[in-house]
Amino acid sequence: MKVVIPVAGIGTRLRPHTHTAPKALLHVAGKPLLWHILDSLKELDFEEITFVIGFLGDKIIDYVKKNYDFKSRFVEQEELLGLGHAINIAIDDDERDPVLAVLGDTIVEMNWDGIIGKDKNFLGVRQVEDPRRFGVAEVEGNRILKLWEKPQDPPSNLALVGVYYIKDTQLLKDSLREIIKSNIKTKNEYQVTDAFQVMLEKGAEMYTFEIEGWYDCGKSETLLETNRHLLDVCKECAPDIEGSVVIPPVFIDKSAKIKNSIIGPYASIAAGVTIKNSIVRDSIISVDAIVVNGLLTGSLIGDHAEVQGHFERLNVGDSSQIGY
């Protein structure tokens, strides 16, 4: 089995942080988003992971090569033409092994045993209140009858949420090439949902499987929501900190320096952070940042950023200064 992880998106909704880092490397619950994704795959028997990279892709390459020893390949998506295009360039023309595609901006919780190694094509789904911004499946039981990409009048509330296990790899490749050659686009992008629909029309059988937990990290508010969830289930907490109060759940790196402060609940404090005379809750403070005399809630503070004397929600990019 080959794994494909598209991480080429520029992360517009996570600016200013994605001006200097790919969104897959933004921290959530003390680790980069990509760490959480790869951690969920570590028990699987895969031959190779292909990362589809784009803007700041060199940072993805450096992170993977520094921290992992599995076989990896990096393919650059020079033009951001959609998820279908990304998966197409990741799959070799003569590929025969099953492919597992996992989006690089979401964290999923699921039982992989239910799909991996099975002689079927599976698309991960989850019931959502408003499926109009997703691919949507019409089903009979768990067999997929038809697929729509971002329909205005959805036939169901079963949204495709970015986990796809495809055994008919050559048919997927042919279907992706067909939608690209025919210029079949939705919202000006080649969508993998449209290629799956072509597969259905060519006689492929496709089935849904329910994603137990699905956590979007594509914008600031959902990144913080995911941070809260992961801290709730995280076994790690924090080292003992003299002279400060820690309100779980939190993640505090052992190298962080905290003095006369209240941390938590739902705060993630990365390596090298310094916090003095402050209250930090429901926030993500990234590597080597400094917070002094502040009250932060619902905030994202980037690497090497410095914040002093602010009592508000902040969204501060890397190496920025507020209040100095």
PDB file of C-alpha atoms in Angstrom:
ATOM      1  CA  MET A   1       0.000   0.000   0.000  1.00  0.00           C
ATOM      2  CA  LYS A   2       1.108   3.541  -0.812  1.00  0.00           C
ATOM      3  CA  VAL A   3       0.044   6.564   1.220  1.00  0.00           C
ATOM      4  CA  VAL A   4      -0.567  10.018  -0.261  1.00  0.00           C
ATOM      5  CA  ILE A   5      -0.699  13.147   1.915  1.00  0.00           C
ATOM      6  CA  PRO A   6      -1.412  16.423   0.078  1.00  0.00           C
ATOM      7  CA  VAL A   7       0.158  19.350   1.954  1.00  0.00           C
ATOM      8  CA  ALA A   8       0.543  21.912  -0.839  1.00  0.00           C
ATOM      9  CA  GLY A   9      -2.216  24.333   0.191  1.00  0.00           C
ATOM     10  CA  ILE A  10      -1.080  27.847   1.073  1.00  0.00           C
ATOM     11  CA  GLY A  11      -3.380  28.087   4.107  1.00  0.00           C
ATOM     12  CA  THR A  12      -4.950  31.467   3.397  1.00  0.00           C
ATOM     13  CA  ARG A  13      -7.356  31.156   6.330  1.00  0.00           C
ATOM     14  CA  LEU A  14      -4.467  30.610   8.748  1.00  0.00           C
ATOM     15  CA  ARG A  15      -2.532  33.746   7.916  1.00  0.00           C
ATOM     16  CA  PRO A  16      -0.299  35.310   9.179  1.00  0.00           C
ATOM     17  CA  HIS A  17       1.146  31.974  10.362  1.00  0.00           C
ATOM     18  CA  THR A  18       1.203  30.413   6.909  1.00  0.00           C
ATOM     19  CA  HIS A  19       3.265  33.266   5.503  1.00  0.00           C
ATOM     20  CA  THR A  20       6.268  31.593   7.137  1.00  0.00           C
ATOM     21  CA  ALA A  21       5.252  27.950   7.688  1.00  0.00           C
ATOM     22  CA  PRO A  22       3.119  25.388   5.853  1.00  0.00           C
ATOM     23  CA  LYS A  23      -0.116  24.782   7.743  1.00  0.00           C
ATOM     24  CA  ALA A  24       0.822  21.114   8.196  1.00  0.00           C
ATOM     25  CA  LEU A  25       3.638  22.270  10.492  1.00  0.00           C
ATOM     26  CA  LEU A  26       1.558  24.550  12.697  1.00  0.00           C
ATOM     27  CA  HIS A  27       1.407  23.344  16.275  1.00  0.00           C
ATOM     28  CA  VAL A  28      -1.663  21.872  17.928  1.00  0.00           C
ATOM     29  CA  ALA A  29      -1.606  20.194  21.357  1.00  0.00           C
ATOM     30  CA  GLY A  30       2.153  20.533  21.526  1.00  0.00           C
ATOM     31  CA  LYS A  31       3.022  18.909  18.185  1.00  0.00           C
ATOM     32  CA  PRO A  32       2.931  19.879  14.511  1.00  0.00           C
ATOM     33  CA  LEU A  33      -0.305  18.957  12.766  1.00  0.00           C
ATOM     34  CA  LEU A  34       1.668  16.626  10.486  1.00  0.00           C
ATOM     35  CA  TRP A  35       3.002  14.767  13.549  1.00  0.00           C
ATOM     36  CA  HIS A  36      -0.563  13.923  14.610  1.00  0.00           C
ATOM     37  CA  ILE A  37      -1.420  12.696  11.098  1.00  0.00           C
ATOM     38  CA  LEU A  38       1.674  10.518  10.806  1.00  0.00           C
ATOM     39  CA  ASP A  39       1.221   9.224  14.348  1.00  0.00           C
ATOM     40  CA  SER A  40      -2.224   7.922  13.362  1.00  0.00           C
ATOM     41  CA  LEU A  41      -0.611   5.971  10.498  1.00  0.00           C
ATOM     42  CA  LYS A  42       2.353   4.489  12.352  1.00  0.00           C
ATOM     43  CA  GLU A  43       0.804   1.052  12.893  1.00  0.00           C
ATOM     44  CA  LEU A  44      -0.099   0.590   9.216  1.00  0.00           C
ATOM     45  CA  ASP A  45       1.920  -1.555   6.848  1.00  0.00           C
ATOM     46  CA  PHE A  46       2.722   0.871   4.037  1.00  0.00           C
ATOM     47  CA  GLU A  47       5.549   0.850   1.531  1.00  0.00           C
ATOM     48  CA  GLU A  48       5.946   4.590   1.012  1.00  0.00           C
ATOM     49  CA  ILE A  49       4.377   7.970   1.766  1.00  0.00           C
ATOM     50  CA  THR A  50       4.172  10.543  -1.011  1.00  0.00           C
ATOM     51  CA  PHE A  51       3.826  14.133   0.147  1.00  0.00           C
ATOM     52  CA  VAL A  52       2.400  16.594  -2.365  1.00  0.00           C
ATOM     53  CA  ILE A  53       4.153  19.847  -1.481  1.00  0.00           C
ATOM     54  CA  GLY A  54       3.934  23.444  -2.633  1.00  0.00           C
ATOM     55  CA  PHE A  55       4.717  26.809  -1.018  1.00  0.00           C
ATOM     56  CA  LEU A  56       7.381  26.337   1.696  1.00  0.00           C
ATOM     57  CA  GLY A  57       7.592  22.684   0.737  1.00  0.00           C
ATOM     58  CA  ASP A  58      11.256  22.586   1.720  1.00  0.00           C
ATOM     59  CA  LYS A  59      10.151  22.855   5.359  1.00  0.00           C
ATOM     60  CA  ILE A  60       7.958  19.774   4.963  1.00  0.00           C
ATOM     61  CA  ILE A  61      10.903  17.882   3.445  1.00  0.00           C
ATOM     62  CA  ASP A  62      13.231  18.957   6.262  1.00  0.00           C
ATOM     63  CA  TYR A  63      10.715  18.004   8.958  1.00  0.00           C
ATOM     64  CA  VAL A  64       9.991  14.559   7.549  1.00  0.00           C
ATOM     65  CA  LYS A  65      13.629  13.665   6.855  1.00  0.00           C
ATOM     66  CA  LYS A  66      14.734  14.865  10.286  1.00  0.00           C
ATOM     67  CA  ASN A  67      12.058  13.015  12.263  1.00  0.00           C
ATOM     68  CA  TYR A  68      11.127   9.849  10.330  1.00  0.00           C
ATOM     69  CA  ASP A  69      12.914   6.941   8.684  1.00  0.00           C
ATOM     70  CA  PHE A  70      10.107   5.536   6.520  1.00  0.00           C
ATOM     71  CA  LYS A  71      10.450   5.670   2.733  1.00  0.00           C
ATOM     72  CA  SER A  72       9.175   9.042   1.559  1.00  0.00           C
ATOM     73  CA  ARG A  73       8.747  10.840  -1.731  1.00  0.00           C
ATOM     74  CA  PHE A  74       7.994  14.498  -2.392  1.00  0.00           C
ATOM     75  CA  VAL A  75       6.109  15.744  -5.447  1.00  0.00           C
ATOM     76  CA  GLU A  76       5.701  19.460  -6.057  1.00  0.00           C
ATOM     77  CA  GLN A  77       2.309  20.799  -7.119  1.00  0.00           C
ATOM     78  CA  GLU A  78       3.503  23.853  -9.020  1.00  0.00           C
ATOM     79  CA  GLU A  79      -0.033  25.104  -9.634  1.00  0.00           C
ATOM     80  CA  LEU A  80      -2.731  24.703  -6.993  1.00  0.00           C
ATOM     81  CA  LEU A  81      -5.314  23.099  -9.265  1.00  0.00           C
ATOM     82  CA  GLY A  82      -7.231  21.170  -6.624  1.00  0.00           C
ATOM     83  CA  LEU A  83      -7.145  17.952  -4.641  1.00  0.00           C
ATOM     84  CA  GLY A  84      -7.845  15.804  -7.701  1.00  0.00           C
ATOM     85  CA  HIS A  85      -4.808  17.272  -9.450  1.00  0.00           C
ATOM     86  CA  ALA A  86      -2.670  16.768  -6.314  1.00  0.00           C
ATOM     87  CA  ILE A  87      -3.560  13.084  -6.019  1.00  0.00           C
ATOM     88  CA  ASN A  88      -3.081  12.598  -9.762  1.00  0.00           C
ATOM     89  CA  ILE A  89       0.522  13.799  -9.706  1.00  0.00           C
ATOM     90  CA  ALA A  90       1.212  11.673  -6.615  1.00  0.00           C
ATOM     91  CA  ILE A  91       0.179   8.381  -8.272  1.00  0.00           C
ATOM     92  CA  ASP A  92       2.565   6.849 -10.798  1.00  0.00           C
ATOM     93  CA  ASP A  93       1.136   5.904 -14.189  1.00  0.00           C
ATOM     94  CA  ASP A  94       1.845   2.217 -13.630  1.00  0.00           C
ATOM     95  CA  GLU A  95       0.863   2.063  -9.941  1.00  0.00           C
ATOM     96  CA  ARG A  96      -0.906  -1.152  -8.971  1.00  0.00           C
ATOM     97  CA  ASP A  97      -0.752  -1.095  -5.167  1.00  0.00           C
ATOM     98  CA  PRO A  98      -3.750   0.180  -3.180  1.00  0.00           C
ATOM     99  CA  VAL A  99      -3.569   3.855  -2.265  1.00  0.00           C
ATOM    100  CA  LEU A 100      -4.568   5.485   1.015  1.00  0.00           C
ATOM    101  CA  ALA A 101      -5.003   9.252   0.667  1.00  0.00           C
ATOM    102  CA  VAL A 102      -5.225  11.354   3.838  1.00  0.00           C
ATOM    103  CA  LEU A 103      -5.648  15.123   3.789  1.00  0.00           C
ATOM    104  CA  GLY A 104      -2.887  17.154   5.395  1.00  0.00           C
ATOM    105  CA  ASP A 105      -5.071  19.642   7.270  1.00  0.00           C
ATOM    106  CA  THR A 106      -7.342  17.340   9.269  1.00  0.00           C
ATOM    107  CA  ILE A 107      -6.887  14.866  12.100  1.00  0.00           C
ATOM    108  CA  VAL A 108      -9.048  11.732  12.086  1.00  0.00           C
ATOM    109  CA  GLU A 109      -9.770   9.083  14.683  1.00  0.00           C
ATOM    110  CA  MET A 110     -10.822   5.749  13.250  1.00  0.00           C
ATOM    111  CA  ASN A 111     -10.278   2.008  13.199  1.00  0.00           C
ATOM    112  CA  TRP A 112      -8.041   1.373  10.215  1.00  0.00           C
ATOM    113  CA  ASP A 113      -8.640  -2.377  10.441  1.00  0.00           C
ATOM    114  CA  GLY A 114     -12.095  -1.817   8.987  1.00  0.00           C
ATOM    115  CA  ILE A 115     -10.729  -0.800   5.582  1.00  0.00           C
ATOM    116  CA  ILE A 116      -7.007  -1.457   5.133  1.00  0.00           C
ATOM    117  CA  GLY A 117      -6.276  -4.623   3.183  1.00  0.00           C
ATOM    118  CA  LYS A 118      -9.895  -5.125   2.169  1.00  0.00           C
ATOM    119  CA  ASP A 119     -10.755  -5.822  -1.473  1.00  0.00           C
ATOM    120  CA  LYS A 120     -12.983  -2.759  -1.741  1.00  0.00           C
ATOM    121  CA  ASN A 121     -12.801   0.983  -2.361  1.00  0.00           C
ATOM    122  CA  PHE A 122     -13.685   3.013   0.741  1.00  0.00           C
ATOM    123  CA  LEU A 123     -14.409   6.710   1.230  1.00  0.00           C
ATOM    124  CA  GLY A 124     -14.469   8.118   4.750  1.00  0.00           C
ATOM    125  CA  VAL A 125     -17.657   9.991   5.647  1.00  0.00           C
ATOM    126  CA  ARG A 126     -19.132  11.854   8.570  1.00  0.00           C
ATOM    127  CA  GLN A 127     -22.582  13.287   9.124  1.00  0.00           C
ATOM    128  CA  VAL A 128     -22.466  17.084   9.173  1.00  0.00           C
ATOM    129  CA  GLU A 129     -25.129  19.745   9.614  1.00  0.00           C
ATOM    130  CA  ASP A 130     -24.283  21.610   6.410  1.00  0.00           C
ATOM    131  CA  PRO A 131     -22.655  19.387   3.771  1.00  0.00           C
ATOM    132  CA  ARG A 132     -22.719  22.013   1.004  1.00  0.00           C
ATOM    133  CA  ARG A 133     -18.988  22.753   1.304  1.00  0.00           C
ATOM    134  CA  PHE A 134     -18.015  19.076   1.028  1.00  0.00           C
ATOM    135  CA  GLY A 135     -18.187  16.201  -1.359  1.00  0.00           C
ATOM    136  CA  VAL A 136     -21.442  14.375  -0.552  1.00  0.00           C
ATOM    137  CA  ALA A 137     -22.396  10.718  -0.910  1.00  0.00           C
ATOM    138  CA  GLU A 138     -25.802   9.241  -1.769  1.00  0.00           C
ATOM    139  CA  VAL A 139     -25.858   5.723  -0.394  1.00  0.00           C
ATOM    140  CA  GLU A 140     -27.830   2.524  -0.071  1.00  0.00           C
ATOM    141  CA  GLY A 141     -26.639   0.912   3.128  1.00  0.00           C
ATOM    142  CA  ASN A 142     -22.954   1.740   2.940  1.00  0.00           C
ATOM    143  CA  ARG A 143     -22.681   1.293  -0.828  1.00  0.00           C
ATOM    144  CA  ILE A 144     -22.230   4.573  -2.669  1.00  0.00           C
ATOM    145  CA  LEU A 145     -24.721   5.209  -5.467  1.00  0.00           C
ATOM    146  CA  LYS A 146     -23.630   8.691  -6.523  1.00  0.00           C
ATOM    147  CA  LEU A 147     -21.295  11.491  -5.475  1.00  0.00           C
ATOM    148  CA  TRP A 148     -21.593  15.276  -5.671  1.00  0.00           C
ATOM    149  CA  GLU A 149     -18.961  17.931  -5.045  1.00  0.00           C
ATOM    150  CA  LYS A 150     -20.209  20.903  -2.976  1.00  0.00           C
ATOM    151  CA  PRO A 151     -23.889  20.553  -4.009  1.00  0.00           C
ATOM    152  CA  GLN A 152     -26.303  23.388  -3.228  1.00  0.00           C
ATOM    153  CA  ASP A 153     -29.078  20.853  -2.587  1.00  0.00           C
ATOM    154  CA  PRO A 154     -27.319  17.894  -0.933  1.00  0.00           C
ATOM    155  CA  PRO A 155     -28.993  14.483  -1.248  1.00  0.00           C
ATOM    156  CA  SER A 156     -27.703  13.496   2.212  1.00  0.00           C
ATOM    157  CA  ASN A 157     -25.659  14.864   5.078  1.00  0.00           C
ATOM    158  CA  LEU A 158     -22.845  12.333   4.544  1.00  0.00           C
ATOM    159  CA  ALA A 159     -19.777  14.440   3.835  1.00  0.00           C
ATOM    160  CA  LEU A 160     -16.514  13.075   2.460  1.00  0.00           C
ATOM    161  CA  VAL A 161     -13.924  14.111   5.018  1.00  0.00           C
ATOM    162  CA  GLY A 162     -10.582  13.398   3.449  1.00  0.00           C
ATOM    163  CA  VAL A 163      -9.702   9.713   3.965  1.00  0.00           C
ATOM    164  CA  TYR A 164      -9.828   7.521   0.853  1.00  0.00           C
ATOM    165  CA  TYR A 165      -8.717   3.889   0.477  1.00  0.00           C
ATOM    166  CA  ILE A 166      -8.667   2.874  -3.184  1.00  0.00           C
ATOM    167  CA  LYS A 167      -7.838  -0.642  -4.366  1.00  0.00           C
ATOM    168  CA  ASP A 168      -8.691   0.141  -8.032  1.00  0.00           C
ATOM    169  CA  THR A 169      -5.686   2.424  -8.327  1.00  0.00           C
ATOM    170  CA  GLN A 170      -5.383   2.306 -12.095  1.00  0.00           C
ATOM    171  CA  LEU A 171      -9.056   3.166 -12.521  1.00  0.00           C
ATOM    172  CA  LEU A 172      -8.613   6.102 -10.151  1.00  0.00           C
ATOM    173  CA  LYS A 173      -5.589   7.272 -12.144  1.00  0.00           C
ATOM    174  CA  ASP A 174      -7.498   6.967 -15.420  1.00  0.00           C
ATOM    175  CA  SER A 175     -10.490   8.829 -13.944  1.00  0.00           C
ATOM    176  CA  LEU A 176      -8.293  11.644 -12.634  1.00  0.00           C
ATOM    177  CA  ARG A 177      -6.673  12.021 -16.045  1.00  0.00           C
ATOM    178  CA  GLU A 178     -10.115  12.033 -17.648  1.00  0.00           C
ATOM    179  CA  ILE A 179     -11.479  14.911 -15.554  1.00  0.00           C
ATOM    180  CA  ILE A 180      -8.284  16.898 -16.142  1.00  0.00           C
ATOM    181  CA  LYS A 181      -8.286  16.253 -19.895  1.00  0.00           C
ATOM    182  CA  SER A 182     -12.009  17.143 -20.078  1.00  0.00           C
ATOM    183  CA  ASN A 183     -11.444  20.180 -17.830  1.00  0.00           C
ATOM    184  CA  ILE A 184     -14.123  19.069 -15.377  1.00  0.00           C
ATOM    185  CA  LYS A 185     -13.805  21.514 -12.475  1.00  0.00           C
ATOM    186  CA  THR A 186     -15.801  22.526  -9.409  1.00  0.00           C
ATOM    187  CA  LYS A 187     -15.094  26.016  -8.095  1.00  0.00           C
ATOM    188  CA  ASN A 188     -12.261  26.229 -10.622  1.00  0.00           C
ATOM    189  CA  GLU A 189     -10.420  23.177  -9.254  1.00  0.00           C
ATOM    190  CA  TYR A 190     -10.083  19.535 -10.213  1.00  0.00           C
ATOM    191  CA  GLN A 191     -11.851  17.685  -7.416  1.00  0.00           C
ATOM    192  CA  VAL A 192     -11.144  14.081  -6.470  1.00  0.00           C
ATOM    193  CA  THR A 193     -14.886  13.630  -5.799  1.00  0.00           C
ATOM    194  CA  ASP A 194     -15.544  14.113  -9.512  1.00  0.00           C
ATOM    195  CA  ALA A 195     -12.963  11.411 -10.310  1.00  0.00           C
ATOM    196  CA  PHE A 196     -14.648   9.043  -7.848  1.00  0.00           C
ATOM    197  CA  GLN A 197     -17.943   9.685  -9.629  1.00  0.00           C
ATOM    198  CA  VAL A 198     -16.302   8.756 -12.947  1.00  0.00           C
ATOM    199  CA  MET A 199     -15.125   5.533 -11.311  1.00  0.00           C
ATOM    200  CA  LEU A 200     -18.703   4.750 -10.281  1.00  0.00           C
ATOM    201  CA  GLU A 201     -19.918   5.405 -13.816  1.00  0.00           C
ATOM    202  CA  LYS A 202     -17.288   2.994 -15.110  1.00  0.00           C
ATOM    203  CA  GLY A 203     -18.611   0.241 -12.857  1.00  0.00           C
ATOM    204  CA  ALA A 204     -16.445   0.522  -9.746  1.00  0.00           C
ATOM    205  CA  GLU A 205     -18.042  -0.336  -6.427  1.00  0.00           C
ATOM    206  CA  MET A 206     -17.376   2.135  -3.638  1.00  0.00           C
ATOM    207  CA  TYR A 207     -18.366   2.015   0.011  1.00  0.00           C
ATOM    208  CA  THR A 208     -18.495   4.440   2.894  1.00  0.00           C
ATOM    209  CA  PHE A 209     -16.970   4.001   6.316  1.00  0.00           C
ATOM    210  CA  GLU A 210     -17.786   6.216   9.265  1.00  0.00           C
ATOM    211  CA  ILE A 211     -15.009   8.408  10.625  1.00  0.00           C
ATOM    212  CA  GLU A 212     -15.221   8.276  14.416  1.00  0.00           C
ATOM    213  CA  GLY A 213     -13.514  11.594  15.009  1.00  0.00           C
ATOM    214  CA  TRP A 214     -12.773  14.327  12.499  1.00  0.00           C
ATOM    215  CA  TYR A 215     -10.999  17.550  13.433  1.00  0.00           C
ATOM    216  CA  ASP A 216     -10.433  20.328  10.955  1.00  0.00           C
ATOM    217  CA  CYS A 217      -7.315  22.485  11.289  1.00  0.00           C
ATOM    218  CA  GLY A 218      -7.896  24.709   8.281  1.00  0.00           C
ATOM    219  CA  LYS A 219      -8.621  27.988  10.073  1.00  0.00           C
ATOM    220  CA  SER A 220      -7.794  29.636  13.386  1.00  0.00           C
ATOM    221  CA  GLU A 221     -11.021  28.817  15.203  1.00  0.00           C
ATOM    222  CA  THR A 222     -11.016  25.153  14.171  1.00  0.00           C
ATOM    223  CA  LEU A 223      -7.323  24.831  15.021  1.00  0.00           C
ATOM    224  CA  LEU A 224      -8.163  25.963  18.560  1.00  0.00           C
ATOM    225  CA  GLU A 225     -11.160  23.596  18.697  1.00  0.00           C
ATOM    226  CA  THR A 226      -8.906  20.703  17.672  1.00  0.00           C
ATOM    227  CA  ASN A 227      -6.357  21.782  20.261  1.00  0.00           C
ATOM    228  CA  ARG A 228      -9.034  21.581  22.952  1.00  0.00           C
ATOM    229  CA  HIS A 229     -10.107  18.104  21.880  1.00  0.00           C
ATOM    230  CA  LEU A 230      -6.574  16.705  21.717  1.00  0.00           C
ATOM    231  CA  LEU A 231      -5.717  18.127  25.129  1.00  0.00           C
ATOM    232  CA  ASP A 232      -8.834  16.474  26.554  1.00  0.00           C
ATOM    233  CA  VAL A 233      -7.615  13.058  25.403  1.00  0.00           C
ATOM    234  CA  CYS A 234      -3.866  13.641  25.736  1.00  0.00           C
ATOM    235  CA  LYS A 235      -2.109  11.603  28.420  1.00  0.00           C
ATOM    236  CA  GLU A 236       0.696  14.129  28.770  1.00  0.00           C
ATOM    237  CA  CYS A 237       0.087  17.169  30.891  1.00  0.00           C
ATOM    238  CA  ALA A 238       2.867  19.360  32.189  1.00  0.00           C
ATOM    239  CA  PRO A 239       5.961  19.370  34.365  1.00  0.00           C
ATOM    240  CA  ASP A 240       5.711  20.767  37.877  1.00  0.00           C
ATOM    241  CA  ILE A 241       6.023  24.539  37.795  1.00  0.00           C
ATOM    242  CA  GLU A 242       6.894  26.400  40.975  1.00  0.00           C
ATOM    243  CA  GLY A 243       5.305  29.780  41.530  1.00  0.00           C
ATOM    244  CA  SER A 244       2.628  29.333  38.851  1.00  0.00           C
ATOM    245  CA  VAL A 245      -0.777  27.695  38.577  1.00  0.00           C
ATOM    246  CA  VAL A 246      -1.549  25.078  35.929  1.00  0.00           C
ATOM    247  CA  ILE A 247      -5.213  24.298  35.163  1.00  0.00           C
ATOM    248  CA  PRO A 248      -5.545  21.102  33.096  1.00  0.00           C
ATOM    249  CA  PRO A 249      -5.846  20.088  30.400  1.00  0.00           C
ATOM    250  CA  VAL A 250      -2.710  21.692  29.018  1.00  0.00           C
ATOM    251  CA  PHE A 251       0.457  20.831  27.160  1.00  0.00           C
ATOM    252  CA  ILE A 252       3.622  22.506  28.441  1.00  0.00           C
ATOM    253  CA  ASP A 253       6.962  21.564  26.947  1.00  0.00           C
ATOM    254  CA  LYS A 254       9.597  20.786  29.541  1.00  0.00           C
ATOM    255  CA  SER A 255      11.876  23.494  28.160  1.00  0.00           C
ATOM    256  CA  ALA A 256       9.301  26.278  28.623  1.00  0.00           C
ATOM    257  CA  LYS A 257      10.063  28.894  31.286  1.00  0.00           C
ATOM    258  CA  ILE A 258       6.987  30.003  33.208  1.00  0.00           C
ATOM    259  CA  LYS A 259       7.018  32.433  36.142  1.00  0.00           C
ATOM    260  CA  ASN A 260       4.211  33.872  38.256  1.00  0.00           C
ATOM    261  CA  SER A 261       1.528  32.907  35.743  1.00  0.00           C
ATOM    262  CA  ILE A 262      -1.687  30.938  35.321  1.00  0.00           C
ATOM    263  CA  ILE A 263      -1.679  28.466  32.449  1.00  0.00           C
ATOM    264  CA  GLY A 264      -4.834  26.730  31.233  1.00  0.00           C
ATOM    265  CA  PRO A 265      -7.201  25.279  30.689  1.00  0.00           C
ATOM    266  CA  TYR A 266      -6.640  24.306  27.053  1.00  0.00           C
ATOM    267  CA  ALA A 267      -3.270  26.003  26.606  1.00  0.00           C
ATOM    268  CA  SER A 268      -0.474  24.511  24.485  1.00  0.00           C
ATOM    269  CA  ILE A 269       2.964  25.865  25.325  1.00  0.00           C
ATOM    270  CA  ALA A 270       5.738  24.841  22.938  1.00  0.00           C
ATOM    271  CA  ALA A 271       9.472  24.388  23.391  1.00  0.00           C
ATOM    272  CA  GLY A 272      11.519  27.399  24.478  1.00  0.00           C
ATOM    273  CA  VAL A 273       8.516  29.568  25.354  1.00  0.00           C
ATOM    274  CA  THR A 274       8.873  32.177  28.109  1.00  0.00           C
ATOM    275  CA  ILE A 275       5.773  33.342  30.016  1.00  0.00           C
ATOM    276  CA  LYS A 276       5.921  35.841  32.903  1.00  0.00           C
ATOM    277  CA  ASN A 277       3.196  37.497  34.978  1.00  0.00           C
ATOM    278  CA  SER A 278       0.498  36.309  32.586  1.00  0.00           C
ATOM    279  CA  ILE A 279      -2.690  34.318  32.212  1.00  0.00           C
ATOM    280  CA  VAL A 280      -2.845  32.080  29.150  1.00  0.00           C
ATOM    281  CA  ARG A 281      -5.877  29.911  28.402  1.00  0.00           C
ATOM    282  CA  ASP A 282      -7.456  28.354  25.303  1.00  0.00           C
ATOM    283  CA  SER A 283      -4.409  29.373  23.277  1.00  0.00           C
ATOM    284  CA  ILE A 284      -1.474  27.968  21.314  1.00  0.00           C
ATOM    285  CA  ILE A 285       1.911  29.548  22.061  1.00  0.00           C
ATOM    286  CA  SER A 286       4.530  28.393  19.572  1.00  0.00           C
ATOM    287  CA  VAL A 287       8.277  27.777  19.723  1.00  0.00           C
ATOM    288  CA  ASP A 288      10.475  30.360  21.502  1.00  0.00           C
ATOM    289  CA  ALA A 289       7.641  32.878  21.873  1.00  0.00           C
ATOM    290  CA  ILE A 290       7.624  35.345  24.797  1.00  0.00           C
ATOM    291  CA  VAL A 291       4.520  36.505  26.687  1.00  0.00           C
ATOM    292  CA  VAL A 292       4.890  39.078  29.478  1.00  0.00           C
ATOM    293  CA  ASN A 293       2.170  40.824  31.520  1.00  0.00           C
ATOM    294  CA  GLY A 294      -0.576  39.494  29.265  1.00  0.00           C
ATOM    295  CA  LEU A 295      -3.989  37.901  29.485  1.00  0.00           C
ATOM    296  CA  LEU A 296      -4.481  35.755  26.417  1.00  0.00           C
ATOM    297  CA  THR A 297      -7.517  33.664  25.509  1.00  0.00           C
ATOM    298  CA  GLY A 298      -8.382  32.158  22.131  1.00  0.00           C
ATOM    299  CA  SER A 299      -5.003  33.270  20.814  1.00  0.00           C
ATOM    300  CA  LEU A 300      -2.407  31.955  18.369  1.00  0.00           C
ATOM    301  CA  ILE A 301       1.133  33.212  18.976  1.00  0.00           C
ATOM    302  CA  GLY A 302       3.736  32.294  16.373  1.00  0.00           C
ATOM    303  CA  ASP A 303       7.332  31.116  16.665  1.00  0.00           C
ATOM    304  CA  HIS A 304       9.721  33.696  18.164  1.00  0.00           C
ATOM    305  CA  ALA A 305       6.899  36.223  18.575  1.00  0.00           C
ATOM    306  CA  GLU A 306       6.887  38.615  21.551  1.00  0.00           C
ATOM    307  CA  VAL A 307       3.759  39.870  23.310  1.00  0.00           C
ATOM    308  CA  GLN A 308       3.759  42.286  26.231  1.00  0.00           C
ATOM    309  CA  GLY A 309       0.929  43.869  28.178  1.00  0.00           C
ATOM    310  CA  HIS A 310      -2.054  42.795  26.075  1.00  0.00           C
ATOM    311  CA  PHE A 311      -5.424  41.588  27.367  1.00  0.00           C
ATOM    312  CA  GLU A 312      -7.244  40.221  24.369  1.00  0.00           C
ATOM    313  CA  ARG A 313      -7.466  37.616  21.634  1.00  0.00           C
ATOM    314  CA  LEU A 314      -4.405  37.813  19.473  1.00  0.00           C
ATOM    315  CA  ASN A 315      -3.321  36.211  16.222  1.00  0.00           C
ATOM    316  CA  VAL A 316       0.378  37.003  15.987  1.00  0.00           C
ATOM    317  CA  GLY A 317       2.666  35.667  13.270  1.00  0.00           C
ATOM    318  CA  ASP A 318       6.217  34.400  13.594  1.00  0.00           C
ATOM    319  CA  SER A 319       8.907  36.844  14.792  1.00  0.00           C
ATOM    320  CA  SER A 320       6.376  39.625  15.374  1.00  0.00           C
ATOM    321  CA  GLN A 321       6.268  41.999  18.346  1.00  0.00           C
ATOM    322  CA  ILE A 322       3.165  43.338  20.099  1.00  0.00           C
ATOM    323  CA  GLY A 323       3.441  45.951  22.851  1.00  0.00           C
ATOM    324  CA  TYR A 324       7.231  46.303  22.781  1.00  0.00           C
TER     325      TYR A 324
END
